[in-house]
Coordinates of C-alpha atoms in Angstrom, one line a residue:
X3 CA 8.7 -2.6 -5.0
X4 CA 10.2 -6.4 -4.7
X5 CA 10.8 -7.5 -1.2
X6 CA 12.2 -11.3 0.2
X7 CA 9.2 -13.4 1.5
X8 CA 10.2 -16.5 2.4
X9 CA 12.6 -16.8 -0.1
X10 CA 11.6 -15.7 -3.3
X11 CA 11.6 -12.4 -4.7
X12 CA 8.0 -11.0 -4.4
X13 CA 6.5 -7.6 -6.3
X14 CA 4.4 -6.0 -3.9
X15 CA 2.8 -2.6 -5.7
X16 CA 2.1 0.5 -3.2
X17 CA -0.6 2.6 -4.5
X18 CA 1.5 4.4 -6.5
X19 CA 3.4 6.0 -3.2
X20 CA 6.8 5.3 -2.0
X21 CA 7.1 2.2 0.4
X22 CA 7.1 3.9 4.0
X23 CA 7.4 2.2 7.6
X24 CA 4.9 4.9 9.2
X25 CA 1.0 4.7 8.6
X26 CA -1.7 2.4 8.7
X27 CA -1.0 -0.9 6.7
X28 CA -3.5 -2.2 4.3
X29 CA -2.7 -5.3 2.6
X30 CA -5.0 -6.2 -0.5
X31 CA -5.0 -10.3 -1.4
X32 CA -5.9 -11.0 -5.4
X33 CA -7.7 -13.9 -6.6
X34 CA -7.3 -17.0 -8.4
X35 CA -5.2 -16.5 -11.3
X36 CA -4.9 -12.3 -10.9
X37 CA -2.4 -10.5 -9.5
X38 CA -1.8 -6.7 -7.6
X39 CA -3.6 -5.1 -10.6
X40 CA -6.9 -6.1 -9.7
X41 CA -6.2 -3.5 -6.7
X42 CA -4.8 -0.7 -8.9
X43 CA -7.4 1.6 -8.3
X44 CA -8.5 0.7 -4.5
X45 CA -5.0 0.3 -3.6
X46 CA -4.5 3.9 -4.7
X47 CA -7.0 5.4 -3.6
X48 CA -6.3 4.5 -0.2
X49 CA -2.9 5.3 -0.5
X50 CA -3.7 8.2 -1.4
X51 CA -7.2 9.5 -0.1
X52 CA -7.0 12.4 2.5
X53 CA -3.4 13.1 2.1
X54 CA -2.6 16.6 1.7
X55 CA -1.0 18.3 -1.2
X56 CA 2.4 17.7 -1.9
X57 CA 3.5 20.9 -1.2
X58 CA 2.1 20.6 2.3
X59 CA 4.3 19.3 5.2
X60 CA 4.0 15.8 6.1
X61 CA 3.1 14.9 2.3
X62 CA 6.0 11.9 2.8
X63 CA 4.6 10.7 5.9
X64 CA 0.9 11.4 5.8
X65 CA -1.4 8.1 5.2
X66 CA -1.9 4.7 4.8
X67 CA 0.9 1.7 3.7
X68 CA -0.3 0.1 0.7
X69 CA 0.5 -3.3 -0.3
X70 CA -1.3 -5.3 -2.7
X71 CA 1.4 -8.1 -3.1
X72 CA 1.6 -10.7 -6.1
X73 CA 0.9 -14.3 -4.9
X74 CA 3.9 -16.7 -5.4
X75 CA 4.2 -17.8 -8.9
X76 CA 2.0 -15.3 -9.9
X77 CA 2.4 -11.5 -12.0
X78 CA 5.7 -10.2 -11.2
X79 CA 6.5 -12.6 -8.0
X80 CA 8.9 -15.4 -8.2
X81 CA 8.0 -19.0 -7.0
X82 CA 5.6 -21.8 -7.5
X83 CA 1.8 -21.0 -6.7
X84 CA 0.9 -22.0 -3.6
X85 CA -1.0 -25.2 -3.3
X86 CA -3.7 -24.8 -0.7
X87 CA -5.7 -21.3 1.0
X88 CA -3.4 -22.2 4.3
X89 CA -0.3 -21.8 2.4
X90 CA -1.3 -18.7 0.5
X91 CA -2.4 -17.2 4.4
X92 CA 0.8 -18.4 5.9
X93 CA 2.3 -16.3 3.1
X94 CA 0.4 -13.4 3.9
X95 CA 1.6 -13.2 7.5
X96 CA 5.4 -13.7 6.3
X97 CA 5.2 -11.1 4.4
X98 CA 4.3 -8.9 7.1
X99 CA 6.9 -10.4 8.9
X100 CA 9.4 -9.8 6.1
X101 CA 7.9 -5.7 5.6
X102 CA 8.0 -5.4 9.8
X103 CA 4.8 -4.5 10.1
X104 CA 3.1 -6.0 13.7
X105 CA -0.6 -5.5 12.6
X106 CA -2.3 -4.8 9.5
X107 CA -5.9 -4.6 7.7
X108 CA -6.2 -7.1 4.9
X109 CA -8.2 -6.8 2.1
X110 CA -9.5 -9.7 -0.2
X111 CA -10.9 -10.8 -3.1
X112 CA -12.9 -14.2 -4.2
X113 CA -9.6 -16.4 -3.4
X114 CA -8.2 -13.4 -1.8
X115 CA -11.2 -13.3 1.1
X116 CA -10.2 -16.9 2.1
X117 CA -6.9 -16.4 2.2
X118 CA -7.3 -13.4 4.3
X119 CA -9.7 -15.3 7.0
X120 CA -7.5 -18.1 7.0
X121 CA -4.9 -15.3 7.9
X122 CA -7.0 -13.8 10.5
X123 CA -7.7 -16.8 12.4
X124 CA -4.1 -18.4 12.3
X125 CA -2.7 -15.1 13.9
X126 CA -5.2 -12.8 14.8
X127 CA -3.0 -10.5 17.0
X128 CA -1.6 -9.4 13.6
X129 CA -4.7 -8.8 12.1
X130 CA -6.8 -4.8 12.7
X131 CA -9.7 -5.6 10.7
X132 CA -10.4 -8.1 7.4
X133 CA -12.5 -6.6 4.3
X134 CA -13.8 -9.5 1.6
X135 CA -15.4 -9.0 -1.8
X136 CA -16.9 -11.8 -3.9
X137 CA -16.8 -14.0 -1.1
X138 CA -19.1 -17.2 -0.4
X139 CA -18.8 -20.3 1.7
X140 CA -18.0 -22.2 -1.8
X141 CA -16.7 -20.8 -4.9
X142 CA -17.7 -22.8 -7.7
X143 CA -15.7 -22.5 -10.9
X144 CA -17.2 -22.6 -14.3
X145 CA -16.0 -26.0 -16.1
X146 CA -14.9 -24.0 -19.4
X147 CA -12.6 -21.9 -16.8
X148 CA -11.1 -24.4 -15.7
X149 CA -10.3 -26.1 -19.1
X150 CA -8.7 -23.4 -19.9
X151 CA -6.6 -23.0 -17.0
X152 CA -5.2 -26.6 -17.5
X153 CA -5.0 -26.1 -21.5
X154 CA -3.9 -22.5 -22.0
X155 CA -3.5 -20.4 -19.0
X156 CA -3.0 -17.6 -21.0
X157 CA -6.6 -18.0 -22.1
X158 CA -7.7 -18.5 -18.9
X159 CA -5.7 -15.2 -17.6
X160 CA -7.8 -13.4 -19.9
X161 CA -11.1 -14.7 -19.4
X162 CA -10.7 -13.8 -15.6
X163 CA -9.5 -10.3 -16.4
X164 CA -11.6 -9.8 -19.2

């Protein structure tokens, strides 16, 4: 789905379920350079874990909000990549100002896990529960990554998803 955050029109995928404003929200943050498809099979399965059959009442209604939104400037979302982790965590929390949604869990990923404890400790009312994966105190970057980000980011794209 695209949705206004702070301007800019921002892709936000849902696990493959139509958007709803009932359910748990789980918000999954990418990584440097990635976008919502590093999540396509977590955010799914979440979205989608436990529910009942389609056929069975509720179906529309039953389980957890998934959102595993494209960073400004990056896949699908419009905008300029954000310049610092605070930025990028501000941004998180408008967009669960922009969805309505008062608390949420949020999910992250190498740049993703500092983004989301940034989040967590600039407004921890709105924040259930924080999960991080590949995280470290410092997240050194291999030299030949990051000539290729500046030289061909293309290149780059792929040797992070590859």
């Amino acid at each position: 789905m695209m949705a206004d955050v702070a301007g800019h029109a921002t892709f936000i995928a849902t696990g493959g379920r139509p958007w709803s404003r009932q359910g748990e929200a789980i918000v999954f943050v990418h990584g440097a350079g990635m976008d919502h498809t590093a999540w396509s099979l977590p955010a799914r399965h979440f979205a989608h874990a436990g529910l009942p059959s389609p056929a069975e009442a509720g179906f529309a209604k039953a389980g957890r909000r998934v959102l595993a939104p494209d960073l400004p400037g990056h896949g699908r979302s419009a905008g300029v990549p954000l310049a610092d982790i605070g930025a990028m965590a501000r941004w998180v929390v408008a967009t669960l100002d922009a969805l309505e949604i008062p608390r949420a869990t949020l999910v992250g990923h190498s740049m993703g896990a500092l983004v989301v404890l940034e989040a967590a400790a600039e407004a921890p009312e709105r924040i259930a529960r924080v999960a991080l994966f590949g995280a470290a105190q410092a997240i050194p970057v291999h030299a030949a990554l990051l000539g290729a980000a500046r030289a061909d980011p293309e290149r780059a794209f792929a040797m992070i998803a590859g």
